[in-house]
Amino acid sequence: MGEQGSLNPTIRTITFDCTGDPYDLGLFWSELLGRPLADDDKPGDPEAVIVDPSGGPTLLFVHVPEDKAAKNRVHLDLQPHGRTRAAEVERALGLGARQIADHTRPDGGGWVTLADPEGNEFCVERGKSG
């Protein structure tokens, strides 16, 4: 990368629009990812935040007036750690996600597409446990 690499931007925040309470959507992702919401977030706030303690992008949940109208053009791909893909999908469903499609291949590769409680798509890939 050299000297030019320092001029490139980094992804600081990934923002999720929601028509419901950002705190509620933040709680879903907080549970799914095992990361706490910011200490000052509370129900009814116009925004909620999850900071990645390892320095990755912050997740920001913002209230907007318009409903989601189409498929996401950008989404997160999650890789389970210490769980199989099937176990991670079941856990996400138990937290309030819904399954959109199962693209698991016979060889075990592929992914499962889910949607969070606001309809934002994300995928669960195969982890090291399967």
JSON list of N, CA and C in Angstrom, two decimals, residues 19-78:
[
{"chain": "A", "resi": 19, "resn": "THR", "atom": "N", "xyz": [-37.96, 2.28, 10.79]},
{"chain": "A", "resi": 19, "resn": "THR", "atom": "CA", "xyz": [-39.17, 3.05, 11.06]},
{"chain": "A", "resi": 19, "resn": "THR", "atom": "C", "xyz": [-39.64, 2.85, 12.49]},
{"chain": "A", "resi": 20, "resn": "GLY", "atom": "N", "xyz": [-39.18, 1.78, 13.12]},
{"chain": "A", "resi": 20, "resn": "GLY", "atom": "CA", "xyz": [-39.51, 1.54, 14.53]},
{"chain": "A", "resi": 20, "resn": "GLY", "atom": "C", "xyz": [-38.51, 2.25, 15.43]},
{"chain": "A", "resi": 21, "resn": "ASP", "atom": "N", "xyz": [-38.42, 1.78, 16.65]},
{"chain": "A", "resi": 21, "resn": "ASP", "atom": "CA", "xyz": [-37.52, 2.36, 17.63]},
{"chain": "A", "resi": 21, "resn": "ASP", "atom": "C", "xyz": [-36.09, 1.89, 17.35]},
{"chain": "A", "resi": 22, "resn": "PRO", "atom": "N", "xyz": [-35.16, 2.81, 17.08]},
{"chain": "A", "resi": 22, "resn": "PRO", "atom": "CA", "xyz": [-33.77, 2.40, 16.84]},
{"chain": "A", "resi": 22, "resn": "PRO", "atom": "C", "xyz": [-33.19, 1.58, 17.99]},
{"chain": "A", "resi": 23, "resn": "TYR", "atom": "N", "xyz": [-33.62, 1.86, 19.20]},
{"chain": "A", "resi": 23, "resn": "TYR", "atom": "CA", "xyz": [-33.14, 1.11, 20.36]},
{"chain": "A", "resi": 23, "resn": "TYR", "atom": "C", "xyz": [-33.51, -0.37, 20.23]},
{"chain": "A", "resi": 24, "resn": "ASP", "atom": "N", "xyz": [-34.75, -0.64, 19.81]},
{"chain": "A", "resi": 24, "resn": "ASP", "atom": "CA", "xyz": [-35.19, -2.04, 19.66]},
{"chain": "A", "resi": 24, "resn": "ASP", "atom": "C", "xyz": [-34.38, -2.77, 18.58]},
{"chain": "A", "resi": 25, "resn": "LEU", "atom": "N", "xyz": [-34.14, -2.12, 17.44]},
{"chain": "A", "resi": 25, "resn": "LEU", "atom": "CA", "xyz": [-33.35, -2.74, 16.40]},
{"chain": "A", "resi": 25, "resn": "LEU", "atom": "C", "xyz": [-31.90, -2.90, 16.86]},
{"chain": "A", "resi": 26, "resn": "GLY", "atom": "N", "xyz": [-31.40, -1.91, 17.59]},
{"chain": "A", "resi": 26, "resn": "GLY", "atom": "CA", "xyz": [-30.06, -2.01, 18.16]},
{"chain": "A", "resi": 26, "resn": "GLY", "atom": "C", "xyz": [-29.93, -3.17, 19.12]},
{"chain": "A", "resi": 27, "resn": "LEU", "atom": "N", "xyz": [-30.98, -3.43, 19.91]},
{"chain": "A", "resi": 27, "resn": "LEU", "atom": "CA", "xyz": [-30.97, -4.57, 20.83]},
{"chain": "A", "resi": 27, "resn": "LEU", "atom": "C", "xyz": [-30.86, -5.89, 20.09]},
{"chain": "A", "resi": 28, "resn": "PHE", "atom": "N", "xyz": [-31.59, -6.03, 18.97]},
{"chain": "A", "resi": 28, "resn": "PHE", "atom": "CA", "xyz": [-31.50, -7.24, 18.16]},
{"chain": "A", "resi": 28, "resn": "PHE", "atom": "C", "xyz": [-30.05, -7.47, 17.74]},
{"chain": "A", "resi": 29, "resn": "TRP", "atom": "N", "xyz": [-29.42, -6.45, 17.15]},
{"chain": "A", "resi": 29, "resn": "TRP", "atom": "CA", "xyz": [-28.05, -6.60, 16.68]},
{"chain": "A", "resi": 29, "resn": "TRP", "atom": "C", "xyz": [-27.06, -6.75, 17.83]},
{"chain": "A", "resi": 30, "resn": "SER", "atom": "N", "xyz": [-27.33, -6.10, 18.94]},
{"chain": "A", "resi": 30, "resn": "SER", "atom": "CA", "xyz": [-26.49, -6.24, 20.12]},
{"chain": "A", "resi": 30, "resn": "SER", "atom": "C", "xyz": [-26.46, -7.69, 20.59]},
{"chain": "A", "resi": 31, "resn": "GLU", "atom": "N", "xyz": [-27.62, -8.31, 20.66]},
{"chain": "A", "resi": 31, "resn": "GLU", "atom": "CA", "xyz": [-27.71, -9.72, 21.06]},
{"chain": "A", "resi": 31, "resn": "GLU", "atom": "C", "xyz": [-27.07, -10.63, 20.03]},
{"chain": "A", "resi": 32, "resn": "LEU", "atom": "N", "xyz": [-27.34, -10.37, 18.75]},
{"chain": "A", "resi": 32, "resn": "LEU", "atom": "CA", "xyz": [-26.81, -11.21, 17.69]},
{"chain": "A", "resi": 32, "resn": "LEU", "atom": "C", "xyz": [-25.29, -11.18, 17.65]},
{"chain": "A", "resi": 33, "resn": "LEU", "atom": "N", "xyz": [-24.71, -9.98, 17.80]},
{"chain": "A", "resi": 33, "resn": "LEU", "atom": "CA", "xyz": [-23.27, -9.82, 17.68]},
{"chain": "A", "resi": 33, "resn": "LEU", "atom": "C", "xyz": [-22.53, -9.90, 19.02]},
{"chain": "A", "resi": 34, "resn": "GLY", "atom": "N", "xyz": [-23.28, -9.91, 20.13]},
{"chain": "A", "resi": 34, "resn": "GLY", "atom": "CA", "xyz": [-22.64, -9.97, 21.43]},
{"chain": "A", "resi": 34, "resn": "GLY", "atom": "C", "xyz": [-21.88, -8.71, 21.78]},
{"chain": "A", "resi": 35, "resn": "ARG", "atom": "N", "xyz": [-22.38, -7.57, 21.33]},
{"chain": "A", "resi": 35, "resn": "ARG", "atom": "CA", "xyz": [-21.77, -6.27, 21.62]},
{"chain": "A", "resi": 35, "resn": "ARG", "atom": "C", "xyz": [-22.83, -5.37, 22.23]},
{"chain": "A", "resi": 36, "resn": "PRO", "atom": "N", "xyz": [-22.49, -4.62, 23.27]},
{"chain": "A", "resi": 36, "resn": "PRO", "atom": "CA", "xyz": [-23.50, -3.80, 23.93]},
{"chain": "A", "resi": 36, "resn": "PRO", "atom": "C", "xyz": [-23.83, -2.53, 23.16]},
{"chain": "A", "resi": 37, "resn": "LEU", "atom": "N", "xyz": [-25.06, -2.06, 23.38]},
{"chain": "A", "resi": 37, "resn": "LEU", "atom": "CA", "xyz": [-25.42, -0.73, 22.92]},
{"chain": "A", "resi": 37, "resn": "LEU", "atom": "C", "xyz": [-24.65, 0.29, 23.74]},
{"chain": "A", "resi": 38, "resn": "ALA", "atom": "N", "xyz": [-24.50, 1.50, 23.22]},
{"chain": "A", "resi": 38, "resn": "ALA", "atom": "CA", "xyz": [-23.83, 2.57, 23.96]},
{"chain": "A", "resi": 38, "resn": "ALA", "atom": "C", "xyz": [-24.57, 2.82, 25.28]},
{"chain": "A", "resi": 39, "resn": "ASP", "atom": "N", "xyz": [-23.83, 3.18, 26.30]},
{"chain": "A", "resi": 39, "resn": "ASP", "atom": "CA", "xyz": [-24.39, 3.39, 27.63]},
{"chain": "A", "resi": 39, "resn": "ASP", "atom": "C", "xyz": [-25.50, 4.43, 27.68]},
{"chain": "A", "resi": 40, "resn": "ASP", "atom": "N", "xyz": [-25.43, 5.44, 26.81]},
{"chain": "A", "resi": 40, "resn": "ASP", "atom": "CA", "xyz": [-26.44, 6.50, 26.86]},
{"chain": "A", "resi": 40, "resn": "ASP", "atom": "C", "xyz": [-27.65, 6.24, 25.96]},
{"chain": "A", "resi": 41, "resn": "ASP", "atom": "N", "xyz": [-27.70, 5.09, 25.28]},
{"chain": "A", "resi": 41, "resn": "ASP", "atom": "CA", "xyz": [-28.87, 4.76, 24.44]},
{"chain": "A", "resi": 41, "resn": "ASP", "atom": "C", "xyz": [-30.02, 4.29, 25.31]},
{"chain": "A", "resi": 42, "resn": "LYS", "atom": "N", "xyz": [-31.24, 4.73, 24.92]},
{"chain": "A", "resi": 42, "resn": "LYS", "atom": "CA", "xyz": [-32.43, 4.30, 25.65]},
{"chain": "A", "resi": 42, "resn": "LYS", "atom": "C", "xyz": [-33.62, 4.26, 24.70]},
{"chain": "A", "resi": 43, "resn": "PRO", "atom": "N", "xyz": [-34.68, 3.53, 25.07]},
{"chain": "A", "resi": 43, "resn": "PRO", "atom": "CA", "xyz": [-35.87, 3.47, 24.21]},
{"chain": "A", "resi": 43, "resn": "PRO", "atom": "C", "xyz": [-36.38, 4.87, 23.89]},
{"chain": "A", "resi": 44, "resn": "GLY", "atom": "N", "xyz": [-36.79, 5.05, 22.65]},
{"chain": "A", "resi": 44, "resn": "GLY", "atom": "CA", "xyz": [-37.35, 6.32, 22.21]},
{"chain": "A", "resi": 44, "resn": "GLY", "atom": "C", "xyz": [-36.32, 7.29, 21.65]},
{"chain": "A", "resi": 45, "resn": "ASP", "atom": "N", "xyz": [-35.02, 7.00, 21.80]},
{"chain": "A", "resi": 45, "resn": "ASP", "atom": "CA", "xyz": [-33.99, 7.87, 21.21]},
{"chain": "A", "resi": 45, "resn": "ASP", "atom": "C", "xyz": [-34.09, 7.79, 19.69]},
{"chain": "A", "resi": 46, "resn": "PRO", "atom": "N", "xyz": [-33.73, 8.87, 18.98]},
{"chain": "A", "resi": 46, "resn": "PRO", "atom": "CA", "xyz": [-33.77, 8.83, 17.51]},
{"chain": "A", "resi": 46, "resn": "PRO", "atom": "C", "xyz": [-32.65, 7.99, 16.90]},
{"chain": "A", "resi": 47, "resn": "GLU", "atom": "N", "xyz": [-31.63, 7.64, 17.70]},
{"chain": "A", "resi": 47, "resn": "GLU", "atom": "CA", "xyz": [-30.51, 6.85, 17.23]},
{"chain": "A", "resi": 47, "resn": "GLU", "atom": "C", "xyz": [-30.05, 5.89, 18.32]},
{"chain": "A", "resi": 48, "resn": "ALA", "atom": "N", "xyz": [-29.41, 4.80, 17.93]},
{"chain": "A", "resi": 48, "resn": "ALA", "atom": "CA", "xyz": [-28.76, 3.87, 18.85]},
{"chain": "A", "resi": 48, "resn": "ALA", "atom": "C", "xyz": [-27.46, 3.43, 18.20]},
{"chain": "A", "resi": 49, "resn": "VAL", "atom": "N", "xyz": [-26.46, 3.10, 19.03]},
{"chain": "A", "resi": 49, "resn": "VAL", "atom": "CA", "xyz": [-25.12, 2.83, 18.53]},
{"chain": "A", "resi": 49, "resn": "VAL", "atom": "C", "xyz": [-24.53, 1.57, 19.17]},
{"chain": "A", "resi": 50, "resn": "ILE", "atom": "N", "xyz": [-23.86, 0.76, 18.34]},
{"chain": "A", "resi": 50, "resn": "ILE", "atom": "CA", "xyz": [-23.06, -0.36, 18.82]},
{"chain": "A", "resi": 50, "resn": "ILE", "atom": "C", "xyz": [-21.64, -0.11, 18.33]},
{"chain": "A", "resi": 51, "resn": "VAL", "atom": "N", "xyz": [-20.70, -0.01, 19.27]},
{"chain": "A", "resi": 51, "resn": "VAL", "atom": "CA", "xyz": [-19.30, 0.19, 18.95]},
{"chain": "A", "resi": 51, "resn": "VAL", "atom": "C", "xyz": [-18.59, -1.16, 18.98]},
{"chain": "A", "resi": 52, "resn": "ASP", "atom": "N", "xyz": [-17.74, -1.40, 17.99]},
{"chain": "A", "resi": 52, "resn": "ASP", "atom": "CA", "xyz": [-16.95, -2.63, 17.95]},
{"chain": "A", "resi": 52, "resn": "ASP", "atom": "C", "xyz": [-15.70, -2.41, 18.80]},
{"chain": "A", "resi": 53, "resn": "PRO", "atom": "N", "xyz": [-15.54, -3.13, 19.92]},
{"chain": "A", "resi": 53, "resn": "PRO", "atom": "CA", "xyz": [-14.39, -2.91, 20.79]},
{"chain": "A", "resi": 53, "resn": "PRO", "atom": "C", "xyz": [-13.06, -3.24, 20.11]},
{"chain": "A", "resi": 54, "resn": "SER", "atom": "N", "xyz": [-13.09, -4.02, 19.03]},
{"chain": "A", "resi": 54, "resn": "SER", "atom": "CA", "xyz": [-11.84, -4.35, 18.33]},
{"chain": "A", "resi": 54, "resn": "SER", "atom": "C", "xyz": [-11.47, -3.29, 17.29]},
{"chain": "A", "resi": 55, "resn": "GLY", "atom": "N", "xyz": [-12.27, -2.24, 17.19]},
{"chain": "A", "resi": 55, "resn": "GLY", "atom": "CA", "xyz": [-11.95, -1.15, 16.27]},
{"chain": "A", "resi": 55, "resn": "GLY", "atom": "C", "xyz": [-12.62, -1.21, 14.92]},
{"chain": "A", "resi": 56, "resn": "GLY", "atom": "N", "xyz": [-13.49, -2.21, 14.71]},
{"chain": "A", "resi": 56, "resn": "GLY", "atom": "CA", "xyz": [-14.22, -2.30, 13.45]},
{"chain": "A", "resi": 56, "resn": "GLY", "atom": "C", "xyz": [-15.28, -1.21, 13.36]},
{"chain": "A", "resi": 57, "resn": "PRO", "atom": "N", "xyz": [-16.04, -1.19, 12.28]},
{"chain": "A", "resi": 57, "resn": "PRO", "atom": "CA", "xyz": [-17.05, -0.15, 12.10]},
{"chain": "A", "resi": 57, "resn": "PRO", "atom": "C", "xyz": [-18.11, -0.14, 13.21]},
{"chain": "A", "resi": 58, "resn": "THR", "atom": "N", "xyz": [-18.55, 1.05, 13.55]},
{"chain": "A", "resi": 58, "resn": "THR", "atom": "CA", "xyz": [-19.66, 1.25, 14.46]},
{"chain": "A", "resi": 58, "resn": "THR", "atom": "C", "xyz": [-20.96, 0.95, 13.70]},
{"chain": "A", "resi": 59, "resn": "LEU", "atom": "N", "xyz": [-21.95, 0.37, 14.37]},
{"chain": "A", "resi": 59, "resn": "LEU", "atom": "CA", "xyz": [-23.27, 0.19, 13.78]},
{"chain": "A", "resi": 59, "resn": "LEU", "atom": "C", "xyz": [-24.18, 1.27, 14.36]},
{"chain": "A", "resi": 60, "resn": "LEU", "atom": "N", "xyz": [-24.81, 2.02, 13.48]},
{"chain": "A", "resi": 60, "resn": "LEU", "atom": "CA", "xyz": [-25.69, 3.12, 13.87]},
{"chain": "A", "resi": 60, "resn": "LEU", "atom": "C", "xyz": [-27.09, 2.82, 13.38]},
{"chain": "A", "resi": 61, "resn": "PHE", "atom": "N", "xyz": [-28.07, 2.93, 14.27]},
{"chain": "A", "resi": 61, "resn": "PHE", "atom": "CA", "xyz": [-29.47, 2.68, 13.95]},
{"chain": "A", "resi": 61, "resn": "PHE", "atom": "C", "xyz": [-30.20, 4.01, 14.07]},
{"chain": "A", "resi": 62, "resn": "VAL", "atom": "N", "xyz": [-30.84, 4.45, 12.96]},
{"chain": "A", "resi": 62, "resn": "VAL", "atom": "CA", "xyz": [-31.42, 5.77, 12.88]},
{"chain": "A", "resi": 62, "resn": "VAL", "atom": "C", "xyz": [-32.89, 5.66, 12.49]},
{"chain": "A", "resi": 63, "resn": "HIS", "atom": "N", "xyz": [-33.75, 6.41, 13.18]},
{"chain": "A", "resi": 63, "resn": "HIS", "atom": "CA", "xyz": [-35.17, 6.44, 12.83]},
{"chain": "A", "resi": 63, "resn": "HIS", "atom": "C", "xyz": [-35.38, 7.27, 11.57]},
{"chain": "A", "resi": 64, "resn": "VAL", "atom": "N", "xyz": [-36.14, 6.70, 10.62]},
{"chain": "A", "resi": 64, "resn": "VAL", "atom": "CA", "xyz": [-36.52, 7.41, 9.39]},
{"chain": "A", "resi": 64, "resn": "VAL", "atom": "C", "xyz": [-38.02, 7.26, 9.19]},
{"chain": "A", "resi": 65, "resn": "PRO", "atom": "N", "xyz": [-38.65, 8.19, 8.46]},
{"chain": "A", "resi": 65, "resn": "PRO", "atom": "CA", "xyz": [-40.11, 8.12, 8.30]},
{"chain": "A", "resi": 65, "resn": "PRO", "atom": "C", "xyz": [-40.58, 7.13, 7.24]},
{"chain": "A", "resi": 66, "resn": "GLU", "atom": "N", "xyz": [-39.73, 6.80, 6.25]},
{"chain": "A", "resi": 66, "resn": "GLU", "atom": "CA", "xyz": [-40.19, 5.97, 5.13]},
{"chain": "A", "resi": 66, "resn": "GLU", "atom": "C", "xyz": [-39.87, 4.49, 5.36]},
{"chain": "A", "resi": 67, "resn": "ASP", "atom": "N", "xyz": [-40.79, 3.62, 4.92]},
{"chain": "A", "resi": 67, "resn": "ASP", "atom": "CA", "xyz": [-40.59, 2.17, 5.00]},
{"chain": "A", "resi": 67, "resn": "ASP", "atom": "C", "xyz": [-39.54, 1.72, 4.00]},
{"chain": "A", "resi": 68, "resn": "LYS", "atom": "N", "xyz": [-38.96, 0.58, 4.27]},
{"chain": "A", "resi": 68, "resn": "LYS", "atom": "CA", "xyz": [-38.04, -0.06, 3.32]},
{"chain": "A", "resi": 68, "resn": "LYS", "atom": "C", "xyz": [-38.85, -0.47, 2.10]},
{"chain": "A", "resi": 69, "resn": "ALA", "atom": "N", "xyz": [-38.34, -0.16, 0.91]},
{"chain": "A", "resi": 69, "resn": "ALA", "atom": "CA", "xyz": [-39.13, -0.40, -0.30]},
{"chain": "A", "resi": 69, "resn": "ALA", "atom": "C", "xyz": [-38.57, -1.49, -1.21]},
{"chain": "A", "resi": 70, "resn": "ALA", "atom": "N", "xyz": [-37.32, -1.89, -1.05]},
{"chain": "A", "resi": 70, "resn": "ALA", "atom": "CA", "xyz": [-36.72, -2.86, -1.96]},
{"chain": "A", "resi": 70, "resn": "ALA", "atom": "C", "xyz": [-35.63, -3.64, -1.25]},
{"chain": "A", "resi": 71, "resn": "LYS", "atom": "N", "xyz": [-35.10, -4.62, -1.96]},
{"chain": "A", "resi": 71, "resn": "LYS", "atom": "CA", "xyz": [-34.00, -5.44, -1.45]},
{"chain": "A", "resi": 71, "resn": "LYS", "atom": "C", "xyz": [-32.80, -4.54, -1.15]},
{"chain": "A", "resi": 72, "resn": "ASN", "atom": "N", "xyz": [-32.09, -4.87, -0.06]},
{"chain": "A", "resi": 72, "resn": "ASN", "atom": "CA", "xyz": [-30.87, -4.13, 0.25]},
{"chain": "A", "resi": 72, "resn": "ASN", "atom": "C", "xyz": [-29.86, -4.28, -0.89]},
{"chain": "A", "resi": 73, "resn": "ARG", "atom": "N", "xyz": [-29.16, -3.23, -1.20]},
{"chain": "A", "resi": 73, "resn": "ARG", "atom": "CA", "xyz": [-28.09, -3.30, -2.18]},
{"chain": "A", "resi": 73, "resn": "ARG", "atom": "C", "xyz": [-26.75, -3.62, -1.51]},
{"chain": "A", "resi": 74, "resn": "VAL", "atom": "N", "xyz": [-26.66, -3.39, -0.21]},
{"chain": "A", "resi": 74, "resn": "VAL", "atom": "CA", "xyz": [-25.48, -3.72, 0.59]},
{"chain": "A", "resi": 74, "resn": "VAL", "atom": "C", "xyz": [-25.99, -4.45, 1.82]},
{"chain": "A", "resi": 75, "resn": "HIS", "atom": "N", "xyz": [-25.27, -5.50, 2.23]},
{"chain": "A", "resi": 75, "resn": "HIS", "atom": "CA", "xyz": [-25.69, -6.23, 3.43]},
{"chain": "A", "resi": 75, "resn": "HIS", "atom": "C", "xyz": [-24.46, -6.80, 4.14]},
{"chain": "A", "resi": 76, "resn": "LEU", "atom": "N", "xyz": [-24.65, -7.24, 5.36]},
{"chain": "A", "resi": 76, "resn": "LEU", "atom": "CA", "xyz": [-23.57, -7.85, 6.14]},
{"chain": "A", "resi": 76, "resn": "LEU", "atom": "C", "xyz": [-23.58, -9.35, 5.92]},
{"chain": "A", "resi": 77, "resn": "ASP", "atom": "N", "xyz": [-22.39, -9.94, 5.82]},
{"chain": "A", "resi": 77, "resn": "ASP", "atom": "CA", "xyz": [-22.21, -11.39, 5.81]},
{"chain": "A", "resi": 77, "resn": "ASP", "atom": "C", "xyz": [-21.56, -11.76, 7.14]},
{"chain": "A", "resi": 78, "resn": "LEU", "atom": "N", "xyz": [-22.23, -12.58, 7.92]},
{"chain": "A", "resi": 78, "resn": "LEU", "atom": "CA", "xyz": [-21.72, -12.98, 9.23]},
{"chain": "A", "resi": 78, "resn": "LEU", "atom": "C", "xyz": [-21.13, -14.38, 9.17]}
]
